[in-house]
């Protein structure tokens, strides 16, 4: 399976381990990723807030490059990038006048023919292959699947799953051998880009999210968004002030899949996280008792 690959700014910087873990699992799962040449920022989030036309045109430029380079589908693992690219594609399909304006800005042929998918959609669709190739199934690990607000919204754009009751991450987690827990905050917002301007709000939201995950018995939270990862991983010390520390590892879905495939934690970049994942890794590495033989 060959896909165009749009890394976006985060996967070249703050979410480097997301990109590394994606690359690490691509080969074993039969996925060939070809990075879009000369890609630029998708407009998340300052671009589209500054100018609607600019925001759509920035996303359309990257779609046009993928189209020019012969890709039928473009993988955008970052939830914000996925939202901008898929949202622009949908809007340009619906608004002929806007499409004409953007076409003039692009100064290159653009048929808006490239489909946009995210990492969750991709891995859900190949979940049987993940289960088949899982050399180290993650039995005994309880995981809270966190979608946040962008992966499955708006529903007319992210139509691959149900916006209110999604199941794609749970399908992937089950394929790794881990157990997805039932909890309430999986589609609640973590505060997104307000981490600096409204830090108390982000800390409060994160505390509620992780508190619900812990109450449900989760030993780790799995995400597919660099912003969600940053807010839930980096802010845990602040969330715990005046209360019990969470010490809840926040893993990218690609890292979870990589662990099941037998990829080392180092290669998956797990050591770069703020919250130590060693207790979970030690649990997974512990010898597992075999079932007792049946009595004659």
Tab-separated table of C-alpha atoms in Angstrom:
chain	number	residue	atom	x	y	z
A	1	UNK	CA	0.000	0.000	0.000
A	2	UNK	CA	1.550	3.285	-1.121
A	3	UNK	CA	0.382	6.566	0.373
A	4	UNK	CA	1.347	10.191	0.142
A	5	UNK	CA	2.613	11.369	3.514
A	6	UNK	CA	2.020	14.851	4.909
A	7	UNK	CA	4.029	15.148	8.162
A	8	UNK	CA	3.131	18.730	9.008
A	9	UNK	CA	5.080	20.931	11.378
A	10	UNK	CA	4.506	18.942	14.592
A	11	UNK	CA	5.906	15.660	13.315
A	12	UNK	CA	9.143	17.396	12.372
A	13	UNK	CA	9.393	19.001	15.810
A	14	UNK	CA	7.439	18.523	19.033
A	15	UNK	CA	5.865	15.214	17.928
A	16	UNK	CA	8.969	13.698	16.393
A	17	UNK	CA	8.280	10.390	18.123
A	18	UNK	CA	4.886	10.170	16.405
A	19	UNK	CA	6.621	10.326	13.034
A	20	UNK	CA	9.351	7.896	14.107
A	21	UNK	CA	6.872	5.338	15.399
A	22	UNK	CA	4.756	5.644	12.255
A	23	UNK	CA	7.812	5.029	10.090
A	24	UNK	CA	8.821	2.093	12.312
A	25	UNK	CA	5.524	0.245	11.864
A	26	UNK	CA	4.945	1.128	8.204
A	27	UNK	CA	7.346	-1.449	6.764
A	28	UNK	CA	6.163	-4.444	8.824
A	29	UNK	CA	2.552	-3.589	7.927
A	30	UNK	CA	3.248	-3.281	4.199
A	31	UNK	CA	2.797	0.490	4.029
A	32	UNK	CA	5.013	2.649	1.819
A	33	UNK	CA	4.972	6.325	2.759
A	34	UNK	CA	6.164	8.944	0.290
A	35	UNK	CA	6.540	12.387	1.829
A	36	UNK	CA	4.997	15.160	-0.238
A	37	UNK	CA	7.813	17.225	-1.715
A	38	UNK	CA	7.894	20.931	-0.856
A	39	UNK	CA	4.979	20.655	1.612
A	40	UNK	CA	4.174	23.706	3.698
A	41	UNK	CA	2.115	24.527	6.791
A	42	UNK	CA	-1.528	23.486	6.492
A	43	UNK	CA	-2.752	26.649	8.245
A	44	UNK	CA	-3.474	25.140	11.650
A	45	UNK	CA	-4.330	27.044	13.599
A	46	UNK	CA	-3.251	30.657	13.098
A	47	UNK	CA	-3.685	30.635	9.303
A	48	UNK	CA	-7.403	29.936	9.135
A	49	UNK	CA	-8.070	32.199	12.125
A	50	UNK	CA	-6.341	35.075	10.325
A	51	UNK	CA	-8.092	34.600	6.979
A	52	UNK	CA	-10.563	31.948	5.923
A	53	UNK	CA	-9.377	32.138	2.320
A	54	UNK	CA	-5.745	31.846	3.422
A	55	UNK	CA	-6.518	28.837	5.605
A	56	UNK	CA	-8.219	26.976	2.778
A	57	UNK	CA	-5.549	27.966	0.244
A	58	UNK	CA	-2.693	26.776	2.474
A	59	UNK	CA	-4.325	23.355	2.772
A	60	UNK	CA	-5.204	23.285	-0.924
A	61	UNK	CA	-1.597	23.992	-1.882
A	62	UNK	CA	-0.491	20.780	-0.153
A	63	UNK	CA	-3.344	18.815	-1.706
A	64	UNK	CA	-2.342	20.126	-5.130
A	65	UNK	CA	1.274	19.042	-4.564
A	66	UNK	CA	0.126	15.543	-3.586
A	67	UNK	CA	-2.079	15.451	-6.661
A	68	UNK	CA	0.777	16.647	-8.884
A	69	UNK	CA	3.027	13.910	-7.453
A	70	UNK	CA	0.531	11.207	-8.368
A	71	UNK	CA	-0.990	10.316	-5.006
A	72	UNK	CA	-4.579	9.143	-4.722
A	73	UNK	CA	-4.617	9.277	-0.920
A	74	UNK	CA	-2.732	11.488	1.507
A	75	UNK	CA	-1.968	10.411	5.072
A	76	UNK	CA	-2.025	13.285	7.580
A	77	UNK	CA	-1.321	11.713	11.011
A	78	UNK	CA	-1.665	14.966	12.997
A	79	UNK	CA	-5.322	15.504	13.898
A	80	UNK	CA	-5.069	19.258	13.302
A	81	UNK	CA	-3.435	18.777	9.888
A	82	UNK	CA	-6.010	16.143	9.021
A	83	UNK	CA	-8.797	18.529	10.018
A	84	UNK	CA	-7.411	21.355	7.891
A	85	UNK	CA	-6.644	19.255	4.802
A	86	UNK	CA	-9.810	17.144	4.856
A	87	UNK	CA	-11.891	20.184	5.801
A	88	UNK	CA	-10.507	22.252	2.936
A	89	UNK	CA	-11.103	19.422	0.486
A	90	UNK	CA	-14.719	19.095	1.638
A	91	UNK	CA	-15.330	22.848	1.534
A	92	UNK	CA	-13.871	23.216	-1.950
A	93	UNK	CA	-16.147	20.410	-3.154
A	94	UNK	CA	-19.170	22.247	-1.759
A	95	UNK	CA	-18.338	25.859	-2.668
A	96	UNK	CA	-17.600	26.526	-6.351
A	97	UNK	CA	-16.940	30.238	-5.799
A	98	UNK	CA	-14.366	29.513	-3.095
A	99	UNK	CA	-12.789	26.845	-5.304
A	100	UNK	CA	-12.403	29.413	-8.093
A	101	UNK	CA	-10.731	31.892	-5.710
A	102	UNK	CA	-8.341	29.269	-4.399
A	103	UNK	CA	-7.564	28.088	-7.934
A	104	UNK	CA	-6.392	31.582	-8.876
A	105	UNK	CA	-4.122	31.708	-5.834
A	106	UNK	CA	-2.548	28.326	-6.497
A	107	UNK	CA	-1.458	29.104	-10.089
A	108	UNK	CA	-1.253	25.362	-10.828
A	109	UNK	CA	-3.759	22.742	-12.010
A	110	UNK	CA	-5.846	21.401	-9.126
A	111	UNK	CA	-8.705	18.905	-9.454
A	112	UNK	CA	-9.152	18.339	-5.685
A	113	UNK	CA	-8.944	14.616	-6.334
A	114	UNK	CA	-6.751	13.432	-3.448
A	115	UNK	CA	-8.461	11.733	-0.511
A	116	UNK	CA	-7.230	12.578	3.000
A	117	UNK	CA	-6.972	10.010	5.787
A	118	UNK	CA	-5.529	10.030	9.296
A	119	UNK	CA	-3.504	7.410	11.142
A	120	UNK	CA	-6.500	6.070	13.054
A	121	UNK	CA	-8.498	5.442	9.893
A	122	UNK	CA	-5.480	3.796	8.246
A	123	UNK	CA	-4.674	1.488	11.165
A	124	UNK	CA	-8.314	0.586	11.769
A	125	UNK	CA	-8.626	-0.601	8.180
A	126	UNK	CA	-5.593	-2.877	8.532
A	127	UNK	CA	-6.373	-4.078	12.070
A	128	UNK	CA	-6.441	-7.742	10.934
A	129	UNK	CA	-2.852	-7.359	9.690
A	130	UNK	CA	-1.817	-5.789	13.003
A	131	UNK	CA	-3.301	-8.713	14.911
A	132	UNK	CA	-1.642	-11.224	12.585
A	133	UNK	CA	1.792	-9.608	12.840
A	134	UNK	CA	1.681	-8.855	16.572
A	135	UNK	CA	4.678	-10.861	17.798
A	136	UNK	CA	4.283	-9.458	21.325
A	137	UNK	CA	0.549	-9.022	21.978
A	138	UNK	CA	-0.151	-6.547	24.764
A	139	UNK	CA	-2.319	-8.815	26.912
A	140	UNK	CA	-3.154	-7.422	30.318
A	141	UNK	CA	-2.699	-3.774	29.342
A	142	UNK	CA	-5.785	-1.618	29.882
A	143	UNK	CA	-5.911	1.421	27.608
A	144	UNK	CA	-8.158	4.492	27.454
A	145	UNK	CA	-8.726	5.489	23.797
A	146	UNK	CA	-8.771	9.282	23.573
A	147	UNK	CA	-10.112	10.868	20.370
A	148	UNK	CA	-10.314	14.469	21.505
A	149	UNK	CA	-12.313	16.953	19.472
A	150	UNK	CA	-10.667	16.834	16.022
A	151	UNK	CA	-10.267	13.208	14.971
A	152	UNK	CA	-13.978	12.551	14.461
A	153	UNK	CA	-15.362	16.072	13.951
A	154	UNK	CA	-17.032	17.641	12.099
A	155	UNK	CA	-18.932	14.490	11.076
A	156	UNK	CA	-19.375	15.592	7.450
A	157	UNK	CA	-15.568	15.763	7.137
A	158	UNK	CA	-14.408	12.940	9.408
A	159	UNK	CA	-17.005	10.531	8.073
A	160	UNK	CA	-14.929	7.402	8.741
A	161	UNK	CA	-16.342	7.030	12.275
A	162	UNK	CA	-19.237	8.086	14.491
A	163	UNK	CA	-18.628	11.543	15.966
A	164	UNK	CA	-20.395	10.765	19.266
A	165	UNK	CA	-19.578	7.092	19.732
A	166	UNK	CA	-16.418	6.280	17.728
A	167	UNK	CA	-14.832	2.839	17.758
A	168	UNK	CA	-11.790	2.986	15.447
A	169	UNK	CA	-9.172	3.348	18.192
A	170	UNK	CA	-10.779	0.535	20.165
A	171	UNK	CA	-10.550	-1.704	17.091
A	172	UNK	CA	-6.822	-0.966	16.806
A	173	UNK	CA	-6.196	-1.484	20.521
A	174	UNK	CA	-7.929	-4.867	20.434
A	175	UNK	CA	-5.760	-5.862	17.455
A	176	UNK	CA	-2.646	-5.220	19.585
A	177	UNK	CA	-3.979	-7.547	22.293
A	178	UNK	CA	-4.583	-4.739	24.791
A	179	UNK	CA	-7.967	-4.041	26.372
A	180	UNK	CA	-9.792	-0.744	25.727
A	181	UNK	CA	-11.607	0.457	28.845
A	182	UNK	CA	-15.068	1.992	28.851
A	183	UNK	CA	-14.959	5.637	29.925
A	184	UNK	CA	-16.753	8.948	29.427
A	185	UNK	CA	-14.222	11.611	28.358
A	186	UNK	CA	-12.856	10.075	25.175
A	187	UNK	CA	-14.244	12.744	22.823
A	188	UNK	CA	-13.936	15.729	25.179
A	189	UNK	CA	-11.568	18.589	24.262
A	190	UNK	CA	-8.217	18.787	26.090
A	191	UNK	CA	-8.006	22.561	25.578
A	192	UNK	CA	-6.154	22.262	22.262
A	193	UNK	CA	-4.156	25.380	21.346
A	194	UNK	CA	-5.124	27.259	24.523
A	195	UNK	CA	-2.245	25.636	26.395
A	196	UNK	CA	-0.424	28.964	26.704
A	197	UNK	CA	-3.193	31.582	26.632
A	198	UNK	CA	-5.643	29.691	28.882
A	199	UNK	CA	-3.369	27.360	30.814
A	200	UNK	CA	-5.653	26.952	33.880
A	201	UNK	CA	-8.474	25.804	31.602
A	202	UNK	CA	-6.207	23.268	29.880
A	203	UNK	CA	-5.041	21.940	33.254
A	204	UNK	CA	-8.626	21.622	34.492
A	205	UNK	CA	-9.773	19.813	31.351
A	206	UNK	CA	-6.768	17.488	31.406
A	207	UNK	CA	-7.340	16.681	35.070
A	208	UNK	CA	-10.934	15.697	34.317
A	209	UNK	CA	-9.927	13.574	31.326
A	210	UNK	CA	-7.143	11.690	33.103
A	211	UNK	CA	-9.200	11.334	36.267
A	212	UNK	CA	-11.934	9.615	34.296
A	213	UNK	CA	-9.404	7.368	32.544
A	214	UNK	CA	-7.856	6.357	35.862
A	215	UNK	CA	-11.244	5.698	37.421
A	216	UNK	CA	-12.037	3.390	34.492
A	217	UNK	CA	-8.906	1.366	35.280
A	218	UNK	CA	-6.715	2.540	32.405
A	219	UNK	CA	-2.953	2.081	32.725
A	220	UNK	CA	-2.216	4.291	29.715
A	221	UNK	CA	-4.014	6.666	27.365
A	222	UNK	CA	-3.627	6.290	23.603
A	223	UNK	CA	-3.902	9.349	21.344
A	224	UNK	CA	-3.396	10.313	17.686
A	225	UNK	CA	-2.965	14.065	18.026
A	226	UNK	CA	0.259	15.927	18.899
A	227	UNK	CA	-1.661	18.697	20.665
A	228	UNK	CA	-3.627	16.226	22.783
A	229	UNK	CA	-0.404	14.389	23.603
A	230	UNK	CA	1.322	17.601	24.642
A	231	UNK	CA	-1.524	18.780	26.867
A	232	UNK	CA	-2.059	15.424	28.586
A	233	UNK	CA	1.605	14.415	28.902
A	234	UNK	CA	3.405	17.697	29.620
A	235	UNK	CA	0.762	19.167	31.962
A	236	UNK	CA	0.390	16.215	34.350
A	237	UNK	CA	2.629	17.708	37.025
A	238	UNK	CA	0.474	20.848	37.094
A	239	UNK	CA	-2.716	18.762	37.100
A	240	UNK	CA	-1.560	16.914	40.213
A	241	UNK	CA	-0.874	19.995	42.390
A	242	UNK	CA	-2.806	19.559	45.584
A	243	UNK	CA	-3.791	16.008	44.690
A	244	UNK	CA	-2.526	12.570	43.794
A	245	UNK	CA	-0.137	12.410	40.802
A	246	UNK	CA	-1.586	10.713	37.766
A	247	UNK	CA	1.643	9.140	36.377
A	248	UNK	CA	-0.458	8.139	33.360
A	249	UNK	CA	1.638	7.343	30.250
A	250	UNK	CA	0.268	8.971	27.092
A	251	UNK	CA	1.125	6.881	24.030
A	252	UNK	CA	0.595	7.561	20.358
A	253	UNK	CA	-1.460	4.843	18.697
A	254	UNK	CA	1.518	4.134	16.428
A	255	UNK	CA	3.671	3.488	19.496
A	256	UNK	CA	1.125	1.057	20.900
A	257	UNK	CA	1.010	-0.804	17.584
A	258	UNK	CA	4.815	-0.772	17.440
A	259	UNK	CA	5.096	-2.386	20.873
A	260	UNK	CA	2.766	-5.168	19.751
A	261	UNK	CA	4.860	-5.667	16.616
A	262	UNK	CA	7.979	-6.086	18.739
A	263	UNK	CA	9.572	-2.719	17.926
A	264	UNK	CA	11.771	-1.394	20.747
A	265	UNK	CA	10.559	1.467	22.922
A	266	UNK	CA	13.707	3.393	21.957
A	267	UNK	CA	12.932	3.113	18.252
A	268	UNK	CA	9.367	4.267	18.968
A	269	UNK	CA	10.612	7.362	20.809
A	270	UNK	CA	8.773	6.593	24.041
A	271	UNK	CA	11.735	7.854	26.089
A	272	UNK	CA	10.978	11.425	24.937
A	273	UNK	CA	7.696	11.604	26.828
A	274	UNK	CA	7.452	13.601	30.032
A	275	UNK	CA	5.508	10.903	31.910
A	276	UNK	CA	7.591	7.786	32.444
A	277	UNK	CA	6.163	4.774	30.614
A	278	UNK	CA	8.673	2.319	32.145
A	279	UNK	CA	6.129	0.725	34.549
A	280	UNK	CA	3.890	-0.167	31.611
A	281	UNK	CA	6.845	-1.366	29.528
A	282	UNK	CA	8.091	-3.482	32.445
A	283	UNK	CA	4.657	-5.047	32.803
A	284	UNK	CA	4.623	-5.932	29.115
A	285	UNK	CA	8.150	-7.368	29.302
A	286	UNK	CA	7.422	-9.537	32.366
A	287	UNK	CA	7.249	-13.294	31.765
A	288	UNK	CA	3.697	-14.436	31.264
A	289	UNK	CA	2.481	-17.566	32.957
A	290	UNK	CA	1.240	-20.266	30.647
A	291	UNK	CA	-2.199	-21.756	31.254
A	292	UNK	CA	-2.189	-24.910	33.310
A	293	UNK	CA	-2.420	-28.103	31.270
A	294	UNK	CA	-5.838	-29.724	31.195
A	295	UNK	CA	-6.308	-32.522	33.671
A	296	UNK	CA	-6.831	-35.962	32.141
